[in-house]
Amino acid sequence: AQSVAQPEDQVNVAEGNPLTVKCTYSVSGNPYLFWYVQYPNRGLQFLLKYITGDNLVKGSYGFEAEFNKSQTSFHLKKPSALVSDSALYFCAVRDAYSGAGSYQLTFGKGTKLSVIP
Amino acid sequence: DAGVIQSPRHEVTEMGQEVTLRCKPISGHNSLFWYRQTMMRGLELLIYFNNNVPIDDSGMPEDRFSAKMPNASFSTLKIQPSEPRDSAVYFCASSLYFGTSSYEQYFGPGTRLTVT
């Protein structure tokens, strides 16, 4: 079974400050990890993914995420937050060994990020 | 690329009516997913297809819901009869899978369904 947890329902950060949105996961094998962003009244947009290789993954809009296998975490980060980053952020996971015919991602409940001017 | 296309964007219907939601995946993608999003339950996977074949429909809430994918470029999600508790935003997403490779899903803009 695969699962993902986003421990914070909401994160508030001042514009210009660094931001972190937390994600932890649980899989039987190796994880494929994803971050998505959802703006109001829009679909989810892909930000970045970790499949293998470098633990620090860079994505769209200046976001990056760090894969930490020992802590089973994949936190989303940005060095300097913008007001326009305010949105709902979802972490998702898939077990790389979930077997043929099993393609679904498991999404977290989402974290609402508010960047305060 | 046009991205995932969903129609209609908004649907308001009365309880008991049939509702059909439509999705056109990204050309070349071989997997398609239907999700439902509500404030109470968050994002729920309803059903997904690979190469037009339904793989897992365990998320479909009940027999009132059905989904089809007659070809690689079109899928429908039907609710018959609709009930007020079906009110939600329904998303379609597509992706490309082969072997054990895993690629990101691309979401459509969603259909906001209101059942009165």
XYZ file of C-alpha atoms in Angstrom:
233
model
C 0.000 0.000 0.000
C 1.123 3.557 -0.616
C 0.208 6.654 1.334
C 1.210 10.275 1.662
C 0.744 12.780 4.468
C 0.786 16.552 4.396
C 0.841 17.448 8.082
C -0.091 21.112 7.664
C -3.496 22.188 6.382
C -2.231 25.748 5.977
C 1.108 27.500 5.773
C 1.488 31.260 6.038
C 4.659 33.004 4.947
C 5.645 36.607 4.334
C 6.497 37.659 0.809
C 10.229 37.362 0.192
C 10.749 34.785 2.912
C 11.634 31.161 2.172
C 8.763 28.698 2.185
C 8.496 25.008 2.950
C 5.506 22.748 2.430
C 5.933 19.370 4.089
C 5.219 15.909 2.729
C 5.960 12.442 4.060
C 5.220 9.186 2.318
C 4.968 5.458 2.821
C 5.571 2.829 0.144
C 6.732 -0.760 0.101
C 9.387 -0.249 -2.545
C 11.010 2.837 -4.006
C 8.884 5.966 -4.362
C 8.015 8.086 -7.319
C 7.132 11.479 -5.838
C 5.317 14.465 -7.310
C 4.214 17.960 -6.364
C 1.215 19.688 -7.900
C -0.247 23.163 -7.440
C -3.900 24.143 -7.742
C -4.984 27.749 -8.167
C -8.616 28.674 -7.429
C -11.089 27.256 -9.926
C -8.317 25.521 -11.858
C -7.074 21.982 -12.339
C -3.929 20.644 -10.725
C -0.694 21.686 -12.406
C 2.444 19.564 -12.294
C 5.375 21.265 -10.546
C 8.130 18.676 -10.220
C 8.897 15.022 -9.656
C 11.480 12.704 -8.151
C 12.018 9.391 -9.885
C 15.680 8.619 -9.258
C 19.048 10.343 -9.069
C 19.824 13.661 -7.404
C 17.877 14.136 -4.188
C 17.309 17.831 -4.942
C 14.795 18.276 -7.711
C 14.112 21.596 -9.394
C 10.787 22.403 -10.976
C 8.582 25.140 -12.344
C 8.262 28.684 -10.978
C 11.448 28.446 -8.895
C 10.222 25.591 -6.726
C 12.423 22.718 -5.628
C 11.986 19.666 -3.460
C 14.354 17.500 -1.497
C 13.979 13.749 -1.344
C 15.085 12.292 1.987
C 14.867 8.518 2.017
C 15.763 8.050 5.683
C 13.021 10.452 6.771
C 10.632 9.363 3.992
C 10.042 12.998 3.160
C 9.749 15.118 0.052
C 9.357 18.713 1.207
C 8.624 21.475 -1.288
C 10.715 24.615 -0.991
C 11.238 28.013 -2.531
C 13.922 30.491 -1.484
C 11.748 33.608 -1.814
C 7.953 33.449 -1.750
C 5.744 35.530 -4.024
C 2.152 36.555 -3.378
C 1.295 34.762 -6.612
C 2.490 31.481 -5.050
C -0.616 31.478 -2.856
C -2.473 28.306 -3.822
C -3.247 24.733 -2.766
C -0.310 22.328 -2.989
C -0.582 18.557 -3.313
C 2.068 15.925 -2.791
C 1.582 12.553 -4.532
C 3.343 9.207 -4.473
C 3.452 5.991 -6.426
C 5.300 2.860 -5.421
C 7.761 2.025 -8.194
C 7.086 -1.661 -7.565
C 3.319 -1.461 -7.370
C 3.072 -3.953 -10.161
C 1.928 -4.061 -13.724
C -1.442 -2.495 -14.221
C -1.208 -0.291 -11.162
C -0.644 3.243 -12.310
C -2.468 5.399 -9.862
C -0.934 8.134 -7.760
C -1.956 8.594 -4.148
C -2.460 12.274 -3.329
C -2.189 14.026 -0.011
C -5.030 16.175 1.297
C -3.338 19.368 0.221
C -1.734 22.320 1.986
C -3.031 25.814 1.504
C -0.164 28.260 1.115
C -0.825 31.915 1.819
C 1.902 34.416 1.039
C 1.321 37.656 2.873
C 2.414 40.906 1.211
C -0.378 21.083 -27.216
C -3.980 21.705 -26.191
C -3.752 19.861 -22.889
C -6.553 17.804 -21.375
C -9.948 19.098 -22.476
C -13.076 18.673 -20.388
C -16.648 19.622 -21.124
C -18.836 21.102 -19.920
C -16.967 23.379 -17.512
C -20.092 23.887 -15.428
C -23.184 21.746 -15.133
C -26.279 22.455 -13.069
C -28.932 19.787 -13.036
C -31.836 18.583 -10.981
C -31.807 15.504 -8.831
C -32.680 12.402 -10.827
C -31.351 13.672 -14.131
C -28.594 11.984 -16.110
C -25.281 13.805 -16.279
C -22.495 13.083 -18.760
C -19.028 14.548 -18.363
C -16.564 14.400 -21.236
C -12.797 14.277 -21.488
C -10.269 14.410 -24.294
C -6.781 13.354 -23.087
C -3.495 14.657 -24.400
C -2.649 13.071 -27.720
C -0.248 10.153 -27.300
C -1.070 9.517 -23.658
C -2.217 5.985 -22.897
C -3.651 6.347 -19.388
C -6.680 8.326 -18.282
C -7.922 9.058 -14.780
C -11.189 10.443 -13.407
C -11.087 12.230 -10.044
C -13.643 13.961 -7.849
C -12.778 16.847 -5.552
C -14.879 18.091 -2.634
C -14.082 20.118 0.444
C -15.038 17.235 2.710
C -13.255 14.366 0.951
C -10.484 16.127 -0.944
C -9.283 14.556 -4.193
C -10.619 11.056 -4.843
C -9.650 8.723 -7.687
C -12.802 7.267 -9.225
C -11.518 5.114 -12.079
C -8.601 4.857 -14.437
C -7.959 3.368 -17.855
C -4.846 2.114 -19.566
C -4.923 1.672 -23.336
C -8.688 2.297 -23.197
C -9.258 -0.587 -20.772
C -10.612 0.101 -17.262
C -7.967 -1.022 -14.777
C -9.401 -0.062 -11.411
C -12.898 1.231 -10.740
C -12.869 0.626 -7.001
C -13.230 4.342 -6.377
C -16.545 4.613 -8.188
C -18.979 5.413 -5.376
C -21.893 3.308 -6.542
C -23.675 1.833 -9.522
C -25.083 5.200 -10.484
C -21.620 6.059 -11.783
C -20.210 4.602 -14.981
C -17.261 5.471 -17.216
C -16.287 4.525 -20.718
C -13.323 5.051 -22.992
C -14.353 4.006 -26.497
C -11.084 5.188 -28.043
C -7.768 6.746 -27.144
C -9.031 10.290 -27.516
C -12.303 10.295 -25.631
C -13.792 9.272 -22.309
C -17.088 9.871 -20.533
C -18.199 9.745 -16.929
C -21.928 9.290 -16.495
C -24.078 9.689 -13.408
C -27.593 8.300 -13.617
C -29.607 9.272 -11.658
C -27.783 12.226 -10.139
C -28.152 13.179 -6.468
C -27.252 16.374 -4.568
C -24.351 14.585 -2.862
C -22.733 14.154 -6.281
C -22.085 17.892 -6.391
C -18.314 18.300 -6.775
C -15.599 19.230 -9.226
C -14.735 16.327 -11.508
C -11.266 16.213 -13.028
C -9.898 14.171 -15.858
C -6.148 13.571 -16.091
C -3.969 11.761 -18.594
C -0.489 10.324 -18.536
C 1.933 8.158 -20.445
C 3.016 4.836 -19.005
C 5.110 2.048 -20.424
C 6.962 -0.707 -18.637
C 7.709 0.470 -15.139
C 8.258 4.073 -16.157
C 6.174 6.570 -14.303
C 5.262 9.931 -15.666
C 3.313 12.829 -14.294
C -0.396 13.172 -14.797
C -1.753 16.228 -16.560
C -5.092 17.504 -15.343
C -7.911 19.139 -17.198
C -9.659 22.291 -15.930
C -12.446 20.284 -14.336
C -16.235 20.216 -14.531
C -18.072 21.824 -11.643
C -21.258 19.804 -11.124
C -24.132 21.124 -9.052
C -27.121 18.866 -8.452
C -30.148 20.618 -6.933
